[in-house]
mmCIF file of C-alpha atoms and ligand atoms in Angstrom:
data_model
loop_
_atom_site.group_PDB
_atom_site.id
_atom_site.type_symbol
_atom_site.label_atom_id
_atom_site.label_comp_id
_atom_site.label_asym_id
_atom_site.label_seq_id
_atom_site.Cartn_x
_atom_site.Cartn_y
_atom_site.Cartn_z
ATOM 1 C CA UNK U 258 11.564 3.359 -21.995
ATOM 2 C CA UNK U 259 11.243 6.015 -19.331
ATOM 3 C CA UNK U 260 14.352 6.454 -17.223
ATOM 4 C CA UNK U 261 14.197 8.327 -13.914
ATOM 5 C CA UNK U 262 16.623 11.174 -13.416
ATOM 6 C CA UNK U 263 19.320 9.693 -11.201
ATOM 7 C CA UNK U 264 19.342 12.811 -9.037
ATOM 8 C CA UNK U 265 15.659 12.419 -8.216
ATOM 9 C CA UNK U 266 15.414 11.424 -4.579
ATOM 10 C CA UNK U 267 12.589 9.007 -5.428
ATOM 11 C CA UNK U 268 14.974 6.997 -7.612
ATOM 12 C CA UNK U 269 16.951 6.061 -4.478
ATOM 13 C CA UNK U 270 14.042 4.563 -2.552
ATOM 14 C CA UNK U 271 13.338 0.845 -2.228
ATOM 15 C CA UNK U 272 10.933 -0.589 -4.886
ATOM 16 C CA UNK U 273 11.563 2.454 -7.126
ATOM 17 C CA UNK U 274 13.814 0.758 -9.685
ATOM 18 C CA UNK U 275 11.115 -0.608 -11.995
ATOM 19 C CA UNK U 276 12.533 -0.510 -15.567
ATOM 20 C CA UNK U 277 9.372 -1.665 -17.392
ATOM 21 C CA UNK U 278 7.646 0.217 -20.171
ATOM 22 C CA UNK U 279 4.065 -0.470 -19.108
ATOM 23 C CA UNK U 280 2.668 -0.400 -22.676
ATOM 24 C CA UNK U 281 -0.541 1.159 -21.416
ATOM 25 C CA UNK U 282 -1.710 2.071 -24.935
ATOM 26 C CA UNK U 283 -1.617 -1.589 -25.932
ATOM 27 C CA UNK U 284 -3.548 -3.151 -23.042
ATOM 28 C CA UNK U 285 -6.945 -3.069 -24.745
ATOM 29 C CA UNK U 286 -5.620 -4.779 -27.876
ATOM 30 C CA UNK U 287 -6.226 -8.400 -26.943
ATOM 31 C CA UNK U 288 -4.460 -9.723 -30.012
ATOM 32 C CA UNK U 289 -1.333 -7.670 -29.347
ATOM 33 C CA UNK U 290 -1.258 -8.884 -25.721
ATOM 34 C CA UNK U 291 -1.604 -12.509 -26.961
ATOM 35 C CA UNK U 292 1.288 -11.966 -29.361
ATOM 36 C CA UNK U 293 3.447 -10.679 -26.496
ATOM 37 C CA UNK U 294 2.520 -13.708 -24.370
ATOM 38 C CA UNK U 295 3.464 -16.105 -27.190
ATOM 39 C CA UNK U 296 6.783 -14.390 -27.930
ATOM 40 C CA UNK U 297 9.777 -16.651 -27.148
ATOM 41 C CA UNK U 298 11.132 -13.846 -24.920
ATOM 42 C CA UNK U 299 7.960 -13.668 -22.791
ATOM 43 C CA UNK U 300 8.444 -14.245 -19.071
ATOM 44 C CA UNK U 301 6.214 -14.131 -16.051
ATOM 45 C CA UNK U 302 6.581 -13.524 -12.341
ATOM 46 C CA UNK U 303 4.545 -15.965 -10.251
ATOM 47 C CA UNK U 304 2.690 -15.282 -7.000
ATOM 48 C CA UNK U 305 1.013 -17.778 -4.688
ATOM 49 C CA UNK U 306 -1.420 -15.339 -3.078
ATOM 50 C CA UNK U 307 0.833 -12.593 -1.657
ATOM 51 C CA UNK U 308 4.100 -14.510 -1.921
ATOM 52 C CA UNK U 309 6.517 -14.550 -4.893
ATOM 53 C CA UNK U 310 7.388 -18.001 -6.253
ATOM 54 C CA UNK U 311 10.956 -18.315 -7.519
ATOM 55 C CA UNK U 312 13.279 -20.996 -8.825
ATOM 56 C CA UNK U 313 15.192 -22.503 -5.913
ATOM 57 C CA UNK U 314 18.414 -22.067 -7.878
ATOM 58 C CA UNK U 315 19.526 -18.467 -7.368
ATOM 59 C CA UNK U 316 15.983 -17.336 -6.504
ATOM 60 C CA UNK U 317 15.416 -16.624 -10.198
ATOM 61 C CA UNK U 318 11.909 -15.068 -10.340
ATOM 62 C CA UNK U 319 11.396 -15.336 -14.119
ATOM 63 C CA UNK U 320 9.460 -18.219 -15.661
ATOM 64 C CA UNK U 321 8.363 -18.987 -19.211
ATOM 65 C CA UNK U 322 4.549 -18.689 -19.428
ATOM 66 C CA UNK U 323 4.367 -22.443 -20.153
ATOM 67 C CA UNK U 324 6.223 -23.168 -16.883
ATOM 68 C CA UNK U 325 3.573 -21.191 -15.000
ATOM 69 C CA UNK U 326 0.853 -23.344 -16.570
ATOM 70 C CA UNK U 327 2.537 -26.364 -15.009
ATOM 71 C CA UNK U 328 1.613 -25.101 -11.540
ATOM 72 C CA UNK U 329 -2.104 -25.700 -11.964
ATOM 73 C CA UNK U 330 -5.121 -23.457 -12.438
ATOM 74 C CA UNK U 331 -4.072 -19.812 -12.549
ATOM 75 C CA UNK U 332 -6.358 -17.171 -11.035
ATOM 76 C CA UNK U 333 -5.257 -14.239 -13.202
ATOM 77 C CA UNK U 334 -2.479 -13.319 -15.600
ATOM 78 C CA UNK U 335 -1.659 -9.645 -16.118
ATOM 79 C CA UNK U 336 0.702 -7.752 -18.415
ATOM 80 C CA UNK U 337 3.278 -5.746 -16.445
ATOM 81 C CA UNK U 338 5.093 -4.328 -19.476
ATOM 82 C CA UNK U 339 8.179 -4.859 -21.558
ATOM 83 C CA UNK U 340 11.833 -4.711 -20.529
ATOM 84 C CA UNK U 341 14.985 -5.056 -22.618
ATOM 85 C CA UNK U 342 14.755 -8.825 -22.098
ATOM 86 C CA UNK U 343 11.206 -9.019 -23.442
ATOM 87 C CA UNK U 344 7.553 -8.853 -22.317
ATOM 88 C CA UNK U 345 6.850 -9.487 -18.635
ATOM 89 C CA UNK U 346 3.610 -10.849 -17.173
ATOM 90 C CA UNK U 347 2.588 -11.701 -13.624
ATOM 91 C CA UNK U 348 0.605 -14.830 -12.853
ATOM 92 C CA UNK U 349 -1.515 -15.300 -9.747
ATOM 93 C CA UNK U 350 -2.253 -18.645 -8.127
ATOM 94 C CA UNK U 351 -4.259 -19.308 -4.990
ATOM 95 C CA UNK U 352 -2.171 -19.063 -1.824
ATOM 96 C CA UNK U 353 -2.975 -22.690 -1.058
ATOM 97 C CA UNK U 354 -0.773 -24.068 -3.859
ATOM 98 C CA UNK U 355 1.947 -23.459 -1.254
ATOM 99 C CA UNK U 356 2.145 -24.803 2.289
ATOM 100 C CA UNK U 357 4.563 -25.651 5.095
ATOM 101 C CA UNK U 358 7.163 -23.678 7.022
ATOM 102 C CA UNK U 359 9.221 -22.596 5.192
ATOM 103 C CA UNK U 360 6.595 -22.212 2.470
ATOM 104 C CA UNK U 361 6.951 -24.570 -0.471
ATOM 105 C CA UNK U 362 4.945 -26.091 -3.298
ATOM 106 C CA UNK U 363 4.418 -29.810 -2.510
ATOM 107 C CA UNK U 364 6.393 -32.028 -4.896
ATOM 108 C CA UNK U 365 8.319 -29.048 -6.320
ATOM 109 C CA UNK U 366 11.744 -28.884 -4.650
ATOM 110 C CA UNK U 367 12.856 -26.741 -7.588
ATOM 111 C CA UNK U 368 10.732 -23.806 -6.314
ATOM 112 C CA UNK U 369 11.273 -21.383 -3.407
ATOM 113 C CA UNK U 370 8.833 -18.943 -1.849
ATOM 114 C CA UNK U 371 10.061 -15.862 0.030
ATOM 115 C CA UNK U 372 7.847 -12.895 0.951
ATOM 116 C CA UNK U 373 8.594 -9.594 -0.783
ATOM 117 C CA UNK U 374 9.527 -7.727 2.406
ATOM 118 C CA UNK U 375 12.251 -10.281 3.214
ATOM 119 C CA UNK U 376 13.494 -10.244 -0.384
ATOM 120 C CA UNK U 377 13.891 -6.459 -0.115
ATOM 121 C CA UNK U 378 15.294 -6.227 3.435
ATOM 122 C CA UNK U 379 17.816 -9.013 2.860
ATOM 123 C CA UNK U 380 18.596 -7.672 -0.636
ATOM 124 C CA UNK U 381 17.954 -11.075 -2.218
ATOM 125 C CA UNK U 382 16.816 -9.452 -5.478
ATOM 126 C CA UNK U 383 18.142 -6.530 -7.519
ATOM 127 C CA UNK U 384 16.474 -3.107 -7.323
ATOM 128 C CA UNK U 385 14.894 -3.537 -10.740
ATOM 129 C CA UNK U 386 13.407 -6.951 -9.846
ATOM 130 C CA UNK U 387 12.059 -5.551 -6.550
ATOM 131 C CA UNK U 388 10.421 -2.719 -8.520
ATOM 132 C CA UNK U 389 8.731 -5.123 -10.923
ATOM 133 C CA UNK U 390 7.661 -7.416 -8.072
ATOM 134 C CA UNK U 391 6.124 -4.423 -6.284
ATOM 135 C CA UNK U 392 4.047 -3.588 -9.363
ATOM 136 C CA UNK U 393 2.964 -7.221 -9.682
ATOM 137 C CA UNK U 394 2.132 -7.714 -6.011
ATOM 138 C CA UNK U 395 -0.001 -4.580 -5.683
ATOM 139 C CA UNK U 396 -1.918 -5.281 -8.899
ATOM 140 C CA UNK U 397 -2.479 -8.992 -8.163
ATOM 141 C CA UNK U 398 -3.572 -8.167 -4.604
ATOM 142 C CA UNK U 399 -6.237 -5.900 -6.063
ATOM 143 C CA UNK U 400 -7.529 -8.712 -8.300
ATOM 144 C CA UNK U 401 -7.588 -11.115 -5.338
ATOM 145 C CA UNK U 402 -9.739 -8.730 -3.299
ATOM 146 C CA UNK U 403 -12.001 -7.396 -6.068
ATOM 147 C CA UNK U 404 -13.582 -10.466 -7.598
ATOM 148 C CA UNK U 405 -17.061 -9.012 -7.153
ATOM 149 C CA UNK U 406 -18.570 -5.793 -8.449
ATOM 150 C CA UNK U 407 -18.753 -3.157 -5.694
ATOM 151 C CA UNK U 408 -21.790 -1.645 -7.445
ATOM 152 C CA UNK U 409 -24.111 -4.671 -7.805
ATOM 153 C CA UNK U 410 -22.318 -7.619 -6.177
ATOM 154 C CA UNK U 411 -22.104 -9.822 -9.292
ATOM 155 C CA UNK U 412 -18.751 -11.357 -10.170
ATOM 156 C CA UNK U 413 -16.446 -9.189 -12.273
ATOM 157 C CA UNK U 414 -13.985 -10.196 -15.002
ATOM 158 C CA UNK U 415 -10.456 -9.030 -15.683
ATOM 159 C CA UNK U 416 -9.995 -6.805 -18.756
ATOM 160 C CA UNK U 417 -7.300 -4.601 -20.348
ATOM 161 C CA UNK U 418 -4.569 -7.191 -19.670
ATOM 162 C CA UNK U 419 -5.192 -6.860 -15.927
ATOM 163 C CA UNK U 420 -5.598 -3.087 -15.588
ATOM 164 C CA UNK U 421 -9.380 -3.108 -15.257
ATOM 165 C CA UNK U 422 -12.254 -5.330 -14.106
ATOM 166 C CA UNK U 423 -15.654 -5.185 -15.743
ATOM 167 C CA UNK U 424 -18.946 -6.341 -14.265
ATOM 168 C CA UNK U 425 -20.918 -8.407 -16.772
ATOM 169 C CA UNK U 426 -24.190 -7.728 -14.909
ATOM 170 C CA UNK U 427 -24.171 -3.919 -14.653
ATOM 171 C CA UNK U 428 -21.206 -3.008 -16.918
ATOM 172 C CA UNK U 429 -19.468 -1.018 -14.169
ATOM 173 C CA UNK U 430 -15.736 -0.647 -14.706
ATOM 174 C CA UNK U 431 -13.339 -0.984 -11.797
ATOM 175 C CA UNK U 432 -9.718 0.184 -11.780
ATOM 176 C CA UNK U 433 -6.775 -0.900 -9.609
ATOM 177 C CA UNK U 434 -6.309 1.323 -6.580
ATOM 178 C CA UNK U 435 -3.229 2.950 -5.125
ATOM 179 C CA UNK U 436 -3.540 4.285 -1.578
ATOM 180 C CA UNK U 437 -1.652 7.545 -0.942
ATOM 181 C CA UNK U 438 0.125 7.849 2.398
ATOM 182 C CA UNK U 439 1.930 10.946 3.646
ATOM 183 C CA UNK U 440 5.169 10.376 5.544
ATOM 184 C CA UNK U 441 6.921 13.395 6.963
ATOM 185 C CA UNK U 442 9.975 14.580 8.779
ATOM 186 C CA UNK U 443 8.840 17.508 10.923
ATOM 187 C CA UNK U 444 11.736 19.869 11.588
ATOM 188 C CA UNK U 445 12.312 22.805 13.912
ATOM 189 C CA UNK U 446 15.730 24.467 13.740
ATOM 190 C CA UNK U 447 18.337 21.755 14.131
ATOM 191 C CA UNK U 448 15.848 19.192 15.435
ATOM 192 C CA UNK U 449 13.496 16.727 13.792
ATOM 193 C CA UNK U 450 10.475 14.913 15.176
ATOM 194 C CA UNK U 451 10.405 11.110 15.072
ATOM 195 C CA UNK U 452 8.156 8.579 16.713
ATOM 196 C CA UNK U 453 7.947 4.885 17.370
ATOM 197 C CA UNK U 454 5.089 2.399 17.192
ATOM 198 C CA UNK U 455 5.010 -0.547 19.596
ATOM 199 C CA UNK U 456 5.519 -2.975 16.664
ATOM 200 C CA UNK U 457 8.843 -1.371 15.623
ATOM 201 C CA UNK U 458 12.160 -3.151 16.262
ATOM 202 C CA UNK U 459 13.603 -2.154 19.670
ATOM 203 C CA UNK U 460 15.160 1.324 19.615
ATOM 204 C CA UNK U 461 13.907 2.206 16.124
ATOM 205 C CA UNK U 462 12.365 5.635 15.532
ATOM 206 C CA UNK U 463 10.852 6.719 12.233
ATOM 207 C CA UNK U 464 9.025 9.512 10.456
ATOM 208 C CA UNK U 465 5.320 9.912 11.281
ATOM 209 C CA UNK U 466 2.916 8.745 8.577
ATOM 210 C CA UNK U 467 -0.761 8.348 7.760
ATOM 211 C CA UNK U 468 -3.253 7.775 4.954
ATOM 212 C CA UNK U 469 -4.512 10.754 2.996
ATOM 213 C CA UNK U 470 -8.274 11.075 3.449
ATOM 214 C CA UNK U 471 -10.854 11.924 0.763
ATOM 215 C CA UNK U 472 -10.938 15.641 0.011
ATOM 216 C CA UNK U 473 -7.524 16.383 1.492
ATOM 217 C CA UNK U 474 -4.384 17.885 -0.040
ATOM 218 C CA UNK U 475 -1.001 16.294 0.674
ATOM 219 C CA UNK U 476 -0.080 19.348 2.760
ATOM 220 C CA UNK U 477 -3.303 19.247 4.782
ATOM 221 C CA UNK U 478 -2.821 15.538 5.469
ATOM 222 C CA UNK U 479 0.720 16.191 6.745
ATOM 223 C CA UNK U 480 -0.484 18.961 9.084
ATOM 224 C CA UNK U 481 -3.391 16.841 10.367
ATOM 225 C CA UNK U 482 -1.325 13.707 10.994
ATOM 226 C CA UNK U 483 1.469 15.498 12.886
ATOM 227 C CA UNK U 484 -1.110 17.332 15.014
ATOM 228 C CA UNK U 485 -3.047 14.105 15.730
ATOM 229 C CA UNK U 486 -0.054 11.920 16.518
ATOM 230 C CA UNK U 487 2.270 14.360 18.271
ATOM 231 C CA UNK U 488 0.298 17.557 18.962
ATOM 232 C CA UNK U 489 2.774 19.594 16.930
ATOM 233 C CA UNK U 490 1.573 22.447 14.755
ATOM 234 C CA UNK U 491 2.985 22.442 11.206
ATOM 235 C CA UNK U 492 3.416 25.453 8.923
ATOM 236 C CA UNK U 493 4.925 25.078 5.470
ATOM 237 C CA UNK U 494 5.051 21.584 3.918
ATOM 238 C CA UNK U 495 7.280 20.665 0.985
ATOM 239 C CA UNK U 496 7.460 17.520 -1.113
ATOM 240 C CA UNK U 497 10.696 15.517 -1.049
ATOM 241 C CA UNK U 498 10.235 12.089 -2.660
ATOM 242 C CA UNK U 499 7.795 9.256 -3.255
ATOM 243 C CA UNK U 500 7.971 5.495 -3.153
ATOM 244 C CA UNK U 501 5.739 2.621 -4.208
ATOM 245 C CA UNK U 502 5.082 0.479 -1.118
ATOM 246 C CA UNK U 503 3.516 -2.864 -2.053
ATOM 247 C CA UNK U 504 2.043 -3.765 1.379
ATOM 248 C CA UNK U 505 -0.430 -4.010 -0.161
ATOM 249 C CA UNK U 506 -0.725 -1.041 -2.552
ATOM 250 C CA UNK U 507 0.444 2.283 -1.106
ATOM 251 C CA UNK U 508 2.213 5.263 -2.558
ATOM 252 C CA UNK U 509 4.354 6.858 0.145
ATOM 253 C CA UNK U 510 4.613 10.635 -0.344
ATOM 254 C CA UNK U 511 7.600 11.938 1.611
ATOM 255 C CA UNK U 512 7.515 15.532 2.847
ATOM 256 C CA UNK U 513 9.459 17.989 4.926
ATOM 257 C CA UNK U 514 7.203 19.739 7.443
ATOM 258 C CA UNK U 515 8.191 22.968 9.221
ATOM 259 C CA UNK U 516 7.060 22.748 12.832
ATOM 260 C CA UNK U 517 5.863 25.964 14.455
ATOM 261 C CA UNK U 518 5.329 24.577 17.975
ATOM 262 C CA UNK U 519 7.590 22.680 20.367
ATOM 263 C CA UNK U 520 5.563 20.848 23.018
ATOM 264 C CA UNK U 521 4.835 17.210 22.084
ATOM 265 C CA UNK U 522 1.611 15.444 23.077
ATOM 266 C CA UNK U 523 1.916 11.795 22.071
ATOM 267 C CA UNK U 524 -1.216 9.994 20.859
ATOM 268 C CA UNK U 525 -0.715 6.734 22.767
ATOM 269 C CA UNK U 526 -3.169 4.803 20.615
ATOM 270 C CA UNK U 527 -0.878 5.344 17.595
ATOM 271 C CA UNK U 528 2.576 5.791 19.084
ATOM 272 C CA UNK U 529 4.625 4.479 21.973
ATOM 273 C CA UNK U 530 6.829 7.578 21.958
ATOM 274 C CA UNK U 531 7.674 10.694 19.947
ATOM 275 C CA UNK U 532 10.509 13.125 20.585
ATOM 276 C CA UNK U 533 12.848 15.681 19.036
ATOM 277 C CA UNK U 534 16.222 14.468 17.750
ATOM 278 C CA UNK U 535 19.246 16.623 16.897
ATOM 279 C CA UNK U 536 20.804 16.346 13.459
ATOM 280 C CA UNK U 537 23.939 14.799 15.029
ATOM 281 C CA UNK U 538 21.817 12.183 16.773
ATOM 282 C CA UNK U 539 20.031 11.274 13.526
ATOM 283 C CA UNK U 540 23.409 10.899 11.804
ATOM 284 C CA UNK U 541 24.481 8.466 14.552
ATOM 285 C CA UNK U 542 21.205 6.532 14.196
ATOM 286 C CA UNK U 543 21.763 6.237 10.450
ATOM 287 C CA UNK U 544 25.331 5.039 10.982
ATOM 288 C CA UNK U 545 24.361 2.663 13.795
ATOM 289 C CA UNK U 546 26.581 4.440 16.348
ATOM 290 C CA UNK U 547 23.954 5.978 18.650
ATOM 291 C CA UNK U 548 25.113 5.731 22.281
ATOM 292 C CA UNK U 549 21.693 4.519 23.451
ATOM 293 C CA UNK U 550 21.432 2.159 20.447
ATOM 294 C CA UNK U 551 18.566 4.107 18.890
ATOM 295 C CA UNK U 552 18.191 3.255 15.204
ATOM 296 C CA UNK U 553 16.839 4.727 11.971
ATOM 297 C CA UNK U 554 14.456 2.747 9.713
ATOM 298 C CA UNK U 555 15.786 0.031 7.426
ATOM 299 C CA UNK U 556 17.279 0.722 4.011
ATOM 300 C CA UNK U 557 14.121 -0.078 2.013
ATOM 301 C CA UNK U 558 11.977 2.502 3.863
ATOM 302 C CA UNK U 559 11.524 5.978 2.377
ATOM 303 C CA UNK U 560 11.753 7.348 5.939
ATOM 304 C CA UNK U 561 15.448 6.515 5.864
ATOM 305 C CA UNK U 562 15.922 8.349 2.552
ATOM 306 C CA UNK U 563 14.146 11.408 3.984
ATOM 307 C CA UNK U 564 16.247 11.349 7.172
ATOM 308 C CA UNK U 565 19.483 10.912 5.240
ATOM 309 C CA UNK U 566 18.639 13.912 3.099
ATOM 310 C CA UNK U 567 17.737 16.094 6.073
ATOM 311 C CA UNK U 568 20.729 14.971 8.181
ATOM 312 C CA UNK U 569 23.255 15.696 5.449
HETATM 313 ZN ZN1 LIG K 208 -22.015 -4.805 -11.274
#
């Protein structure tokens, strides 16, 4: 099983603690996948649309495959990999097996549904479970939204234990997507550039971010985004850390960006505000002691990991 180096910054980010061996060489061997599913150690995560289904007792997210069958007609079942405890699958049901507020499955008081963001923010699951849930959620989301072939429009079928879809009409193969996003702390001397979007919690400032576009390097995307959002010119860009971000299927690529200009021009369609912060101020924001109650992003966000690294 592949273990991350503990001193890798990426290993500290939320959703990064996935311990599974993904068994990618085995996915096309249908018989081997069947054998894993029938093993007494086999377990599955369960999703109702986007939302994890767990046992009400202790929010245990692991079910025997036969327990999942008891929930009705499954949409897809994919192989996530194998952990020390045994093979792990993820099973997708339609979102409408659950209803109400709080969400529940009618007639099943033994089940609880809590969205993945809340599970992570409130630390209701361990790091390793959050990592496995992130893998499951992003992959199942792709299946939900890619039922039809994007080449010819016919319906497509799952293959390779969930890691591919094949169109039976035109034979096109489709693979799960991961969307790369750059997120960067722009620095100039003892200052760093942070911004806030209107949807942020009051007083919270974070690193600027944006999707990488086709034909762009990570470094070019960083320079373009900082120029677009804050009017700041960026010179050298260096990679710091990455993080899977399952909302729905991003890879956050965290960078340090050396600013070569000072004057900020805020793009008001993207941001409510952007400004320079001193290192001391960022330390106060991280500790929750800022005199104007300004705050750093929450623990599960890679922006916080990047700021912590820069501030210390
Ligand atoms: Zn097709």
